[in-house]
PDB file of C-alpha atoms in Angstrom:
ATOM      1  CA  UNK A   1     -98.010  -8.264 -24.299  1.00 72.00           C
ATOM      2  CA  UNK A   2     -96.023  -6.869 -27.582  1.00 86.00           C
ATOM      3  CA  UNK A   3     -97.925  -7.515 -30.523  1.00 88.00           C
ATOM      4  CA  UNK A   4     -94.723  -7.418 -32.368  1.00 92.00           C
ATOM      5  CA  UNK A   5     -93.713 -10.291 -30.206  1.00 93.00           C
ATOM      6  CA  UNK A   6     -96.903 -12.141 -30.598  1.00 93.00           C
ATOM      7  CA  UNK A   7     -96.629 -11.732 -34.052  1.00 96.00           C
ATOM      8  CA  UNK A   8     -93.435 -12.546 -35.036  1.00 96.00           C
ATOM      9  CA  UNK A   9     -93.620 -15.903 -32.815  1.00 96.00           C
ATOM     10  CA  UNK A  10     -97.142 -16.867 -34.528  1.00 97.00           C
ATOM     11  CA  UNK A  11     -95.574 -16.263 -38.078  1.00 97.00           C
ATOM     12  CA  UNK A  12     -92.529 -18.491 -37.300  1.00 97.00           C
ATOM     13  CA  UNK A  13     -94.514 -21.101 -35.833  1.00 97.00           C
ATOM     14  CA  UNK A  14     -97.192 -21.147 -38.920  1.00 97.00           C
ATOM     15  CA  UNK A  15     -94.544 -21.113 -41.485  1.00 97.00           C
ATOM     16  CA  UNK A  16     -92.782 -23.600 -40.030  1.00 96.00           C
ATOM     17  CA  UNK A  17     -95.609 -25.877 -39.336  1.00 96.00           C
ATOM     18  CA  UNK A  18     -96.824 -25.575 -42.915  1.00 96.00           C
ATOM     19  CA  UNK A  19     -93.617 -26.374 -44.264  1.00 95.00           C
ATOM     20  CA  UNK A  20     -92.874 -29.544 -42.099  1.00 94.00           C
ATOM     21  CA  UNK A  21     -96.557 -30.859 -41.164  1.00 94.00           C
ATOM     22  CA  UNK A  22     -99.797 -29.279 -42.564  1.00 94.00           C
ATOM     23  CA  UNK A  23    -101.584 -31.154 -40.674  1.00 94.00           C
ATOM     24  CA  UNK A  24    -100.748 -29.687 -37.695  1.00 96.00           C
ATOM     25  CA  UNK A  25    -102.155 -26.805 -38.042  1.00 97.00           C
ATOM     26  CA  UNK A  26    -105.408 -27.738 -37.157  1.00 96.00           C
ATOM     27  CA  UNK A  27    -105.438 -26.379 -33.714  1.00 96.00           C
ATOM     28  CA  UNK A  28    -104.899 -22.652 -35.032  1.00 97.00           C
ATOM     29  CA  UNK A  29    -108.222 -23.101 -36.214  1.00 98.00           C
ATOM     30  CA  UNK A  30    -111.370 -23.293 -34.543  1.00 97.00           C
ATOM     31  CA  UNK A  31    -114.872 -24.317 -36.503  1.00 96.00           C
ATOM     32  CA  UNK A  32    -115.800 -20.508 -36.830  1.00 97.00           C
ATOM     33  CA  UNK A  33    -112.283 -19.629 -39.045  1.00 98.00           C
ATOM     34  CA  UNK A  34    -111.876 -18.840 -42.282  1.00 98.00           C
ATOM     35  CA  UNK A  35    -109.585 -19.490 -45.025  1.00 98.00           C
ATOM     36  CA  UNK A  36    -109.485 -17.605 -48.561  1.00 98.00           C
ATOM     37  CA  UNK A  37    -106.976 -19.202 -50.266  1.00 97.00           C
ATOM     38  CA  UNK A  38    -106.488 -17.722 -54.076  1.00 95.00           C
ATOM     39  CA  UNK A  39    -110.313 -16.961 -54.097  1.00 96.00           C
ATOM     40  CA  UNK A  40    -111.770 -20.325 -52.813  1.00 97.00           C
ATOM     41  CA  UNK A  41    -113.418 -19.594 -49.422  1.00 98.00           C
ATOM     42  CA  UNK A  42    -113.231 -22.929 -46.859  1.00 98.00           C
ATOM     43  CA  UNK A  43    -115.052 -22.568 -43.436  1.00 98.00           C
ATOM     44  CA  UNK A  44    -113.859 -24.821 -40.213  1.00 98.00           C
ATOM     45  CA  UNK A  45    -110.607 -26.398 -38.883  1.00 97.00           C
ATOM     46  CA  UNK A  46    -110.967 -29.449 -40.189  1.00 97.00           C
ATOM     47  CA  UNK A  47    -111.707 -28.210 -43.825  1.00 97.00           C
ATOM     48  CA  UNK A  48    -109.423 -25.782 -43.697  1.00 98.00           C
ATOM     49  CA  UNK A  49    -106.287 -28.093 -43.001  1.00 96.00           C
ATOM     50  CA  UNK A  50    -108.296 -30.289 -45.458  1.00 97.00           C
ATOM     51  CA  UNK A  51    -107.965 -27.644 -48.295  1.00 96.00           C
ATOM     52  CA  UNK A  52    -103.891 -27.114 -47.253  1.00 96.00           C
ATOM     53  CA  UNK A  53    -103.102 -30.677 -47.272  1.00 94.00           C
ATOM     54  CA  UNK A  54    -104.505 -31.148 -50.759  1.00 94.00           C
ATOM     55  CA  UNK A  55    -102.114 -28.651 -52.325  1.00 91.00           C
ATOM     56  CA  UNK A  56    -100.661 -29.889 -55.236  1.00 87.00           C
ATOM     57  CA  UNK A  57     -97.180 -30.315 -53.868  1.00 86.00           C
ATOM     58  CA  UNK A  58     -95.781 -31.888 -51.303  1.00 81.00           C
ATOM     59  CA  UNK A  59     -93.114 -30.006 -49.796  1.00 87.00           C
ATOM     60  CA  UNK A  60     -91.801 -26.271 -49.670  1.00 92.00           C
ATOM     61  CA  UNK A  61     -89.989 -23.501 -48.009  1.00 94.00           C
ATOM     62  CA  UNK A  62     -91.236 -19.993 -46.438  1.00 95.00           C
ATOM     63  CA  UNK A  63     -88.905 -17.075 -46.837  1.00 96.00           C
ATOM     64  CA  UNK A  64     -90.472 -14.463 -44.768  1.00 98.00           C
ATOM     65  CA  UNK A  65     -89.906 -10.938 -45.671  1.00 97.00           C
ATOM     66  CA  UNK A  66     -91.653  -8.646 -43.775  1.00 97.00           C
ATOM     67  CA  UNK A  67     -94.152  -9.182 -40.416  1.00 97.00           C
ATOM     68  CA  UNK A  68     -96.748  -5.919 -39.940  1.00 97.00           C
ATOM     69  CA  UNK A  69     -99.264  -5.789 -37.220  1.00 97.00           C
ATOM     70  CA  UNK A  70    -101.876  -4.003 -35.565  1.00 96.00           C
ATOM     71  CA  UNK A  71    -103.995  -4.321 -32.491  1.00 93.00           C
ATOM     72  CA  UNK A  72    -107.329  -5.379 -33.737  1.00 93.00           C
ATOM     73  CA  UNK A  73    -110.761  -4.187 -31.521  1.00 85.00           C
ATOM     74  CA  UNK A  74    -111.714  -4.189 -28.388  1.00 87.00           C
ATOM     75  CA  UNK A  75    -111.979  -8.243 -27.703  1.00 89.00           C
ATOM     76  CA  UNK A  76    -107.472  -8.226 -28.078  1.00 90.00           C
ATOM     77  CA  UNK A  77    -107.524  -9.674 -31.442  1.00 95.00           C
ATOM     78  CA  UNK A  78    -104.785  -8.884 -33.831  1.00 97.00           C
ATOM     79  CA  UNK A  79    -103.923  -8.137 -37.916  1.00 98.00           C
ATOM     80  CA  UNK A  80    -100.832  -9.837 -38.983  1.00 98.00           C
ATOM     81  CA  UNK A  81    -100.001  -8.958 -42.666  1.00 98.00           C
ATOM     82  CA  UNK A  82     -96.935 -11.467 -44.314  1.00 98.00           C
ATOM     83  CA  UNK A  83     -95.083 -11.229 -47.387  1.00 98.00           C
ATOM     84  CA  UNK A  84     -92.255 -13.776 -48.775  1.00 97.00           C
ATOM     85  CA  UNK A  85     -91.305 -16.298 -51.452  1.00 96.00           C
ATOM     86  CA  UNK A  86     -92.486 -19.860 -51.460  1.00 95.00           C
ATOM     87  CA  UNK A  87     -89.811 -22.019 -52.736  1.00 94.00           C
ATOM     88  CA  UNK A  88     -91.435 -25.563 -54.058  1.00 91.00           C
ATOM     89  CA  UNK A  89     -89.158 -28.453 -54.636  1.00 86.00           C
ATOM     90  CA  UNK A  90     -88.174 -29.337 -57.809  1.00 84.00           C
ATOM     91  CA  UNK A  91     -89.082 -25.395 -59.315  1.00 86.00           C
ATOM     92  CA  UNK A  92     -86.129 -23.290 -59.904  1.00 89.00           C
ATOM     93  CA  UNK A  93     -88.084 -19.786 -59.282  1.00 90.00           C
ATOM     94  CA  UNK A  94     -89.618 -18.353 -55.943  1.00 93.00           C
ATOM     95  CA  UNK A  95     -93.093 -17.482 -55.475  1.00 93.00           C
ATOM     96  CA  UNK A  96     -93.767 -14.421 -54.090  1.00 96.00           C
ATOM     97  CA  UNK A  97     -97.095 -14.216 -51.725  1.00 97.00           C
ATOM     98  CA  UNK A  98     -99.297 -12.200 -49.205  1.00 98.00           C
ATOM     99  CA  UNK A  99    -101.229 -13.582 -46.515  1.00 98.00           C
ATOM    100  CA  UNK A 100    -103.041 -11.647 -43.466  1.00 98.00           C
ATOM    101  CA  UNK A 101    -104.268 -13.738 -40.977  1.00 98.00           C
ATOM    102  CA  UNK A 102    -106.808 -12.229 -38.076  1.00 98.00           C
ATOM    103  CA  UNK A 103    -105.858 -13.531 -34.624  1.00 97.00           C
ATOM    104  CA  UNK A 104    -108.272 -13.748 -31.806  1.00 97.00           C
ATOM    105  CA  UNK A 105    -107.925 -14.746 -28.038  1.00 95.00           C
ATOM    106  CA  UNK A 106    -108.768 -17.743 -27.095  1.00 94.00           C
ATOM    107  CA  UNK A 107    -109.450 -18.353 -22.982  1.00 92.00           C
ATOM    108  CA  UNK A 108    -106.432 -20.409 -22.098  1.00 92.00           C
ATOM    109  CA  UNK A 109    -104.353 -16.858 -23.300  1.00 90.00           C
ATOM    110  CA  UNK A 110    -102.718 -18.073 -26.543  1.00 93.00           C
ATOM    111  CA  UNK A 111    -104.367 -16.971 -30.205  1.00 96.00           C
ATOM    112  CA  UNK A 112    -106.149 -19.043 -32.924  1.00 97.00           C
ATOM    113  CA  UNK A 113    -106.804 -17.642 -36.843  1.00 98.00           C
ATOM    114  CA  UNK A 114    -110.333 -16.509 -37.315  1.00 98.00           C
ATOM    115  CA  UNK A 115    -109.391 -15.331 -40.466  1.00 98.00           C
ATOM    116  CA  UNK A 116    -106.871 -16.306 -43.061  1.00 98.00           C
ATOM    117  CA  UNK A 117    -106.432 -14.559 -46.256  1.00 98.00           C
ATOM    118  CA  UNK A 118    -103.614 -15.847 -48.884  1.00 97.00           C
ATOM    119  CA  UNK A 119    -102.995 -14.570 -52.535  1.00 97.00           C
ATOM    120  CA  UNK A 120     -99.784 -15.488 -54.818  1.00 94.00           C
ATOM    121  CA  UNK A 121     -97.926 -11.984 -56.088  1.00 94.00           C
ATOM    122  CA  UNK A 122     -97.768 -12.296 -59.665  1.00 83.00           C
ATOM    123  CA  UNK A 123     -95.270  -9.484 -60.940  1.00 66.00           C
TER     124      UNK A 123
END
């Protein structure tokens, strides 16, 4: 397994779920996960994707700029550190943001987010 691989594939397929269907990211998430989004700490799948779906917009774009990751303990788990711009619709200026998200094994082979941390970049 390349982690690079792994990584690169979870990224596109979170960014690209988030921007088409929020909702369906509830099965990256188990009930054990956690989200930090700009401070506010939400525990569980279903609150999680409950926190991300009330967002006060409706649609926006991911521009990914760069993908780092490291091999995280001895259970396989992974860091995945993001950066980009979120473009919202109707706003003429990009935000930039970090997020790191903590992958972890799951039986059936594949990875779900134990932890998810996200922070706008105010210049």
């Amino acid at each position: 397994m390349d982690p690079d691989a792994v990584a690169k594939a979870f990224v596109e397929h979170y960014y690209s779920t988030f921007d088409a269907n929020r909702a369906g990211l509830a099965n990256l998430y188990q009930e054990g996960s956690m989200l930090t989004f700009e401070g506010q700490k939400v525990q569980g799948a279903q609150n999680i994707v409950a926190k991300l779906t009330s967002l006060p917009f409706q649609q926006c774009q991911h521009s990914i700029t760069t993908v780092d990751c490291q091999p995280s303990g001895p259970a396989g788990g992974m860091l995945v550190f993001v950066s980009g711009n979120l473009q919202l619709v109707g706003e003429q200026h990009t935000l930039r943001f970090s997020q790191m998200f903590h992958l972890m094994p799951t039986p059936q082979g594949s990875f779900y987010v134990f932890n998810d941390i996200f922070r706008l970049n105010y210049a």
